[in-house]
Coordinates of C-alpha atoms in Angstrom, one line a residue:
M1 CA 0.0 0.0 0.0
T2 CA 1.1 3.6 -0.6
P3 CA 2.4 5.1 2.6
Q4 CA 0.7 8.2 3.8
L5 CA 2.1 11.4 5.3
L6 CA -0.1 13.6 7.4
I7 CA 0.9 17.3 7.4
A8 CA -0.3 19.9 10.0
G9 CA 0.0 23.3 8.5
G10 CA -0.5 24.7 5.0
G11 CA 2.1 27.5 4.9
M12 CA 5.2 27.5 2.8
G13 CA 6.8 24.6 4.6
G14 CA 3.8 22.4 4.6
L15 CA 3.0 22.9 0.9
A16 CA 6.6 22.4 -0.1
A17 CA 6.7 19.2 1.9
A18 CA 3.4 18.0 0.4
L19 CA 4.8 18.5 -3.1
A20 CA 8.2 17.0 -2.5
V21 CA 6.9 13.9 -0.6
A22 CA 4.2 13.2 -3.1
R23 CA 6.9 13.4 -5.9
A24 CA 8.7 10.8 -3.8
G25 CA 5.8 8.4 -4.0
W26 CA 3.9 8.9 -0.8
A27 CA 0.3 10.0 -0.5
V28 CA -0.1 13.2 1.5
R29 CA -3.0 14.6 3.5
L30 CA -2.4 18.2 4.6
Y31 CA -4.6 20.0 7.1
E32 CA -4.6 23.8 7.5
R33 CA -6.4 25.6 10.3
A34 CA -7.4 28.6 8.2
P35 CA -10.8 28.4 6.4
A36 CA -9.1 29.8 3.3
F37 CA -5.7 30.7 2.0
T38 CA -5.4 34.5 2.0
E39 CA -2.8 36.9 0.7
V40 CA -0.2 38.1 3.2
G41 CA 1.5 41.3 2.0
A42 CA 5.2 40.5 2.8
G43 CA 8.2 39.7 0.7
I44 CA 10.6 36.7 0.8
Q45 CA 14.2 36.5 -0.4
L46 CA 15.2 33.2 -1.9
G47 CA 18.9 32.4 -2.2
P48 CA 20.3 29.9 -4.8
N49 CA 20.0 27.1 -2.2
A50 CA 16.2 27.5 -2.3
T51 CA 15.7 28.4 -6.0
R52 CA 17.8 25.4 -7.0
I53 CA 15.3 23.1 -5.3
L54 CA 12.3 24.9 -6.7
H55 CA 13.8 24.5 -10.2
G56 CA 14.3 20.8 -9.5
W57 CA 10.6 20.5 -8.7
G58 CA 9.7 21.9 -12.1
L59 CA 8.8 25.4 -10.8
E60 CA 11.4 27.4 -12.7
D61 CA 8.9 29.0 -15.2
G62 CA 6.3 29.6 -12.5
L63 CA 8.9 31.4 -10.3
R64 CA 10.2 33.5 -13.2
A65 CA 6.6 34.6 -13.9
V66 CA 6.0 36.1 -10.4
A67 CA 9.4 36.9 -8.9
A68 CA 12.1 39.6 -9.3
F69 CA 15.7 38.8 -9.8
P70 CA 17.9 41.6 -8.2
D71 CA 21.2 42.3 -9.9
R72 CA 23.0 43.2 -6.6
L73 CA 22.8 43.7 -2.9
Q74 CA 23.7 47.2 -1.8
V75 CA 24.5 48.1 1.8
R76 CA 24.1 51.7 2.8
C77 CA 24.5 53.7 6.1
A78 CA 21.1 54.6 7.4
L79 CA 22.4 57.8 9.0
S80 CA 24.4 59.3 6.1
G81 CA 23.0 57.4 3.1
A82 CA 26.6 56.5 2.0
E83 CA 27.1 53.2 0.2
L84 CA 29.2 50.8 2.3
G85 CA 29.5 47.8 0.0
V86 CA 28.0 45.8 -2.9
L87 CA 27.4 42.1 -3.5
P88 CA 26.7 41.3 -7.2
L89 CA 23.8 39.0 -7.7
G90 CA 22.0 38.4 -11.0
A91 CA 24.3 36.7 -13.5
R92 CA 27.0 36.3 -10.9
A93 CA 24.8 34.2 -8.6
L94 CA 23.8 32.0 -11.6
Q95 CA 27.4 31.6 -12.6
R96 CA 28.8 30.9 -9.1
Y97 CA 25.9 28.8 -7.6
G98 CA 24.0 27.5 -10.6
A99 CA 20.7 29.1 -9.5
P100 CA 19.3 32.6 -9.2
Y101 CA 18.8 34.9 -6.3
A102 CA 15.1 35.8 -6.3
T103 CA 12.8 38.1 -4.4
V104 CA 9.1 37.2 -4.3
H105 CA 5.8 38.3 -2.7
R106 CA 5.0 35.7 -0.1
A107 CA 1.5 35.2 -1.5
D108 CA 2.9 34.5 -5.0
L109 CA 5.3 31.8 -3.7
H110 CA 2.5 30.3 -1.6
A111 CA 0.2 30.2 -4.6
L112 CA 2.9 28.6 -6.8
L113 CA 3.5 25.9 -4.3
R114 CA -0.2 25.3 -3.7
R115 CA -1.0 24.9 -7.3
A116 CA 1.9 22.5 -7.8
A117 CA 0.8 20.5 -4.8
E118 CA -2.8 20.4 -5.9
E119 CA -1.8 19.2 -9.4
Q120 CA 0.5 16.5 -7.9
A121 CA -1.1 13.1 -7.7
G122 CA -1.7 11.8 -4.2
V123 CA -2.1 15.2 -2.4
H124 CA -5.2 16.2 -0.5
I125 CA -5.5 19.6 1.2
G126 CA -8.1 20.1 3.9
L127 CA -8.9 23.7 5.1
D128 CA -10.5 24.8 8.4
Q129 CA -8.9 21.7 10.0
G130 CA -6.4 22.8 12.6
L131 CA -4.6 20.1 14.5
D132 CA -6.0 19.4 18.0
A133 CA -3.8 16.4 19.1
F134 CA -2.1 13.4 17.7
A135 CA -1.2 9.9 19.0
D136 CA 1.8 7.8 17.9
D137 CA 1.7 4.1 18.8
G138 CA 4.8 3.1 16.9
Q139 CA 2.8 1.5 14.1
A140 CA 0.7 4.5 12.9
V141 CA 0.0 8.1 13.9
R142 CA -3.5 9.4 14.4
L143 CA -4.4 13.0 14.0
K144 CA -7.4 14.7 15.4
T145 CA -8.5 18.2 14.2
A146 CA -10.2 20.9 16.2
R147 CA -13.4 20.1 14.2
G148 CA -13.4 16.5 15.2
L149 CA -11.9 14.9 12.1
E150 CA -9.8 11.8 12.9
V151 CA -7.2 10.5 10.3
E152 CA -4.6 7.8 10.5
G153 CA -1.3 7.9 8.6
D154 CA 2.2 6.4 8.5
A155 CA 3.9 9.6 9.7
L156 CA 3.1 13.1 10.8
L157 CA 4.9 16.3 9.8
G158 CA 4.4 19.4 12.0
A159 CA 4.7 22.3 9.7
D160 CA 2.4 24.5 11.7
G161 CA 4.7 27.4 12.3
L162 CA 6.2 29.3 15.2
W163 CA 3.4 28.4 17.6
S164 CA 3.2 24.8 16.5
R165 CA 0.8 22.5 18.4
V166 CA 2.7 19.5 17.1
R167 CA 5.9 20.8 18.6
Q168 CA 4.3 21.4 22.0
Q169 CA 2.9 17.9 22.2
L170 CA 6.1 16.4 20.9
L171 CA 8.7 18.4 22.8
S172 CA 6.8 20.3 25.5
D173 CA 9.4 23.0 25.4
G174 CA 7.2 26.0 26.0
P175 CA 6.5 29.1 23.9
P176 CA 8.9 30.9 21.6
R177 CA 11.0 33.7 23.1
A178 CA 10.6 37.4 22.4
T179 CA 13.6 38.9 20.5
G180 CA 12.9 42.5 21.6
H181 CA 12.8 43.5 17.9
L182 CA 9.8 44.9 16.0
A183 CA 9.3 44.6 12.2
Y184 CA 7.4 47.3 10.3
R185 CA 6.4 45.9 6.9
A186 CA 5.0 47.6 3.8
M187 CA 4.3 46.6 0.2
L188 CA 4.5 49.5 -2.1
R189 CA 3.9 50.3 -5.8
T190 CA 7.3 50.8 -7.3
A191 CA 6.0 53.4 -9.8
A192 CA 4.8 55.6 -6.9
L193 CA 8.2 55.8 -5.3
P194 CA 10.8 58.5 -5.9
P195 CA 13.0 57.3 -8.9
A196 CA 16.1 57.1 -6.8
L197 CA 14.4 54.5 -4.5
R198 CA 13.5 52.2 -7.3
G199 CA 15.7 49.7 -9.1
P200 CA 16.3 46.0 -9.4
Q201 CA 18.4 45.6 -6.3
V202 CA 18.2 44.7 -2.6
T203 CA 19.1 47.6 -0.4
A204 CA 20.0 47.1 3.2
W205 CA 20.2 50.3 5.3
L206 CA 22.2 49.7 8.5
G207 CA 21.9 52.0 11.5
P208 CA 22.4 51.9 15.3
R209 CA 19.8 49.5 16.8
L210 CA 17.9 49.3 13.5
H211 CA 18.1 48.3 9.9
V212 CA 15.8 48.6 6.8
V213 CA 15.7 46.3 3.8
Q214 CA 13.9 47.0 0.5
Y215 CA 13.7 44.9 -2.6
P216 CA 11.5 44.4 -5.6
V217 CA 8.8 41.7 -6.0
R218 CA 6.2 40.9 -8.7
R219 CA 8.6 41.3 -11.6
G220 CA 9.6 44.7 -10.1
E221 CA 6.1 46.1 -10.0
A222 CA 6.1 46.3 -6.2
M223 CA 8.6 47.0 -3.6
N224 CA 8.8 45.2 -0.2
V225 CA 10.1 47.3 2.7
V226 CA 10.8 46.0 6.2
A227 CA 12.2 48.1 9.0
I228 CA 13.4 46.3 12.1
V229 CA 13.9 48.3 15.3
H230 CA 14.2 47.5 19.0
G231 CA 11.0 47.6 21.1
A232 CA 8.0 45.6 22.2
V233 CA 4.2 45.7 21.5
A234 CA 1.4 45.5 24.0
G235 CA -1.0 42.5 24.0
E236 CA -0.7 38.8 23.3
A237 CA 2.6 37.8 21.8
Q238 CA 0.9 35.4 19.5
D239 CA -1.2 38.3 18.0
W240 CA 1.7 39.3 15.8
D241 CA 0.0 41.4 13.2
H242 CA -0.9 44.9 14.2
E243 CA -1.7 48.1 12.3
A244 CA 1.0 50.6 12.4
H245 CA 1.6 54.2 11.3
A246 CA 4.4 56.0 9.6
A247 CA 4.7 58.4 12.5
G248 CA 5.5 55.6 14.9
L249 CA 8.1 54.2 12.5
R250 CA 9.7 57.6 11.9
H251 CA 10.0 58.0 15.7
A252 CA 11.6 54.6 16.0
L253 CA 14.1 55.3 13.2
G254 CA 15.2 58.6 14.6
A255 CA 17.7 60.8 12.6
V256 CA 18.2 58.7 9.5
C257 CA 19.2 60.1 6.1
A258 CA 16.9 61.9 3.7
P259 CA 16.5 59.1 1.2
L260 CA 15.4 56.7 3.9
R261 CA 13.0 59.2 5.3
E262 CA 11.6 59.7 1.8
L263 CA 11.0 55.9 1.5
V264 CA 9.1 55.9 4.8
D265 CA 7.1 59.0 3.9
A266 CA 6.2 57.6 0.5
A267 CA 4.5 54.5 2.0
P268 CA 1.0 56.0 2.6
R269 CA 0.5 57.1 -1.0
A270 CA 2.3 54.1 -2.6
T271 CA 0.8 51.3 -0.5
L272 CA -0.8 48.2 -2.1
N273 CA -2.7 47.3 1.1
A274 CA -5.4 48.9 3.2
H275 CA -2.8 50.1 5.7
A276 CA 0.6 51.3 4.7
W277 CA 2.4 49.6 7.6
R278 CA 1.9 46.4 9.5
L279 CA 3.8 45.6 12.7
W280 CA 5.2 42.3 13.8
A281 CA 6.7 41.5 17.2
L282 CA 9.5 39.1 16.3
A283 CA 10.0 35.8 18.2
D284 CA 12.2 32.8 17.7
R285 CA 13.7 29.8 19.6
P286 CA 17.2 28.8 20.5
A287 CA 19.2 27.0 17.8
V288 CA 18.3 23.3 17.3
S289 CA 20.4 21.3 19.7
G290 CA 20.1 17.9 18.1
P291 CA 18.1 15.6 15.8
H292 CA 15.8 14.8 18.7
Q293 CA 14.3 18.3 18.3
M294 CA 13.3 17.6 14.7
A295 CA 12.0 14.0 14.8
R296 CA 10.8 11.4 17.3
G297 CA 9.1 8.2 16.4
L298 CA 6.6 8.7 13.6
V299 CA 6.5 12.5 14.0
A300 CA 8.9 15.1 12.5
L301 CA 9.0 18.9 12.5
A302 CA 9.9 21.3 9.6
G303 CA 10.2 25.0 9.0
D304 CA 9.3 27.4 11.8
A305 CA 7.9 24.6 13.9
A306 CA 11.4 23.1 14.0
H307 CA 13.8 26.0 13.8
P308 CA 12.2 29.5 13.7
M309 CA 14.8 32.1 13.1
R310 CA 15.4 35.8 13.0
P311 CA 15.1 37.3 9.5
Y312 CA 18.7 38.6 9.4
L313 CA 20.0 36.0 7.0
A314 CA 16.7 35.9 4.9
Q315 CA 16.5 32.1 5.2
G316 CA 13.2 31.3 6.9
A317 CA 11.5 30.1 3.6
G318 CA 14.8 28.7 2.3
M319 CA 15.3 26.4 5.2
A320 CA 11.6 25.2 5.0
I321 CA 12.1 24.4 1.3
E322 CA 15.4 22.6 2.1
D323 CA 13.5 20.6 4.9
A324 CA 10.9 19.5 2.4
A325 CA 13.5 18.2 -0.1
A326 CA 15.5 16.4 2.7
L327 CA 12.3 14.9 4.1
A328 CA 11.2 13.6 0.7
H329 CA 14.7 12.0 0.2
A330 CA 14.5 10.3 3.5
L331 CA 11.0 9.0 3.2
A332 CA 11.9 7.4 -0.2
M333 CA 14.4 5.1 1.6
D334 CA 12.1 2.0 1.4
A335 CA 14.7 -0.4 2.9
V336 CA 14.3 1.0 6.4
D337 CA 11.4 1.6 8.7
V338 CA 9.6 5.0 8.9
P339 CA 11.1 6.1 12.3
T340 CA 14.6 5.4 10.9
R341 CA 13.8 7.5 7.8
L342 CA 12.6 10.4 9.9
Q343 CA 15.8 10.1 12.0
R344 CA 17.9 10.3 8.9
Y345 CA 15.9 13.4 7.9
A346 CA 16.6 15.0 11.3
L347 CA 20.3 14.0 11.2
A348 CA 20.6 15.5 7.7
R349 CA 19.1 18.8 8.8
W350 CA 19.7 19.8 12.4
Q351 CA 23.3 21.0 12.3
R352 CA 22.7 23.1 9.1
C353 CA 19.6 24.6 10.6
A354 CA 21.4 25.4 13.9
R355 CA 24.2 27.1 12.0
V356 CA 21.7 29.2 10.0
Q357 CA 19.8 30.1 13.2
A358 CA 23.1 31.1 15.0
R359 CA 24.3 33.2 12.0
S360 CA 20.9 35.0 11.9
V361 CA 21.2 36.0 15.5
R362 CA 24.8 37.1 14.9
N363 CA 23.8 39.1 11.8
G364 CA 21.2 41.0 13.9
R365 CA 23.9 42.1 16.3
V366 CA 26.1 43.2 13.5
F367 CA 23.3 45.0 11.6
H368 CA 22.2 46.9 14.8
A369 CA 25.7 47.6 16.1
I370 CA 26.5 50.9 17.9
G371 CA 29.7 52.8 18.7
L372 CA 33.1 51.4 17.8
V373 CA 31.6 48.1 16.7
R374 CA 29.4 49.9 14.1
L375 CA 32.4 51.8 12.8
G376 CA 34.4 48.6 12.5
R377 CA 31.5 46.9 10.7
D378 CA 31.3 49.8 8.2
M379 CA 35.0 49.7 7.6
S380 CA 35.0 46.0 7.0
I381 CA 32.3 46.2 4.5
R382 CA 34.0 49.0 2.7
L383 CA 37.3 47.2 2.5
L384 CA 36.2 43.7 1.9
G385 CA 32.9 44.1 0.1
D386 CA 31.5 40.9 -1.3
K387 CA 34.0 38.8 0.8
V388 CA 31.9 39.6 3.9
L389 CA 28.5 39.9 2.2
D390 CA 28.5 36.6 0.3
V391 CA 27.6 33.3 2.0
P392 CA 29.1 30.5 -0.1
W393 CA 28.6 27.7 2.6
L394 CA 24.9 28.5 2.5
Y395 CA 24.2 29.0 -1.2
R396 CA 26.2 26.1 -2.4
A397 CA 24.4 23.4 -0.3

């Protein structure tokens, strides 16, 4: 009989896993708690390590139709506006890593993965069916949803995000930790921005205790902007999405340079959404400490459920896509039992994920540095350029 994987969570990681595992010959039943998939107005950067996998799944043309492909990463001082350094992307990324560096609207990538999963034989997607509990007796795993549906499968993947119910039942390690950082996000019409703030590039503005990143999505028709500052929001930590205002962001940014102020001030008239700015309180978990945190018995974790990370290496989606590919490879090992296959998945992933998590935390400290550390950072970028901005160990994997 065809083995069956149950997946809790229909986000990027869940859909990627559904597609990859079905391509490996398993049947997949995915359950998502939301009653419908809705558009979330945020951007995603995909390094060559992720786009290489998407191409391998036959999604190269689909990605090209919705993404932008920046020609460089430019680092600028948020206070003076001066350029600190540049990392060529575009043709150089293709030549060096065999796959492009892409920037894409989260909803567009989600829709691309969803369509591919729905068209793949053996995939069933159930909406409005959030996981309530599961039971693993060593022979099969049984999932029960909040609406009372009960399903049995040969394995369960928890891809249900930062606040994963699968993780809590599996590991009982408590809630995520607050980082003390806030992310203001906006999705803007490129044509409505000042000409100097457009262009096919990723721009990172670095300042004391803050940084801002902007990059094109939707073939360059829209610009994703995210500003990360220090602070906290009132209310429940799990209620991560709040309305925000440009005045609050301007206050948080302080005395930044004129071009960066122009970008923030342009948001209300250039926004693609009902509100120019949305506010997230960022949370994460400590780096994965071993394979036991990614798989036990017939249950495994992937994406943010396994290794939520800070966005300072732009690898949240990339690691979820890598997880999906590694899981499919492990589950295709018919010569060993399912718990062993899941352990091989965890062994293949945990150290790399821990390294990416740790590097993301380190990058946050570097991006937000103050005093002499900030001056040393700026000098290093000026002198060494792409030698400190490129990440070969990550992109070549």
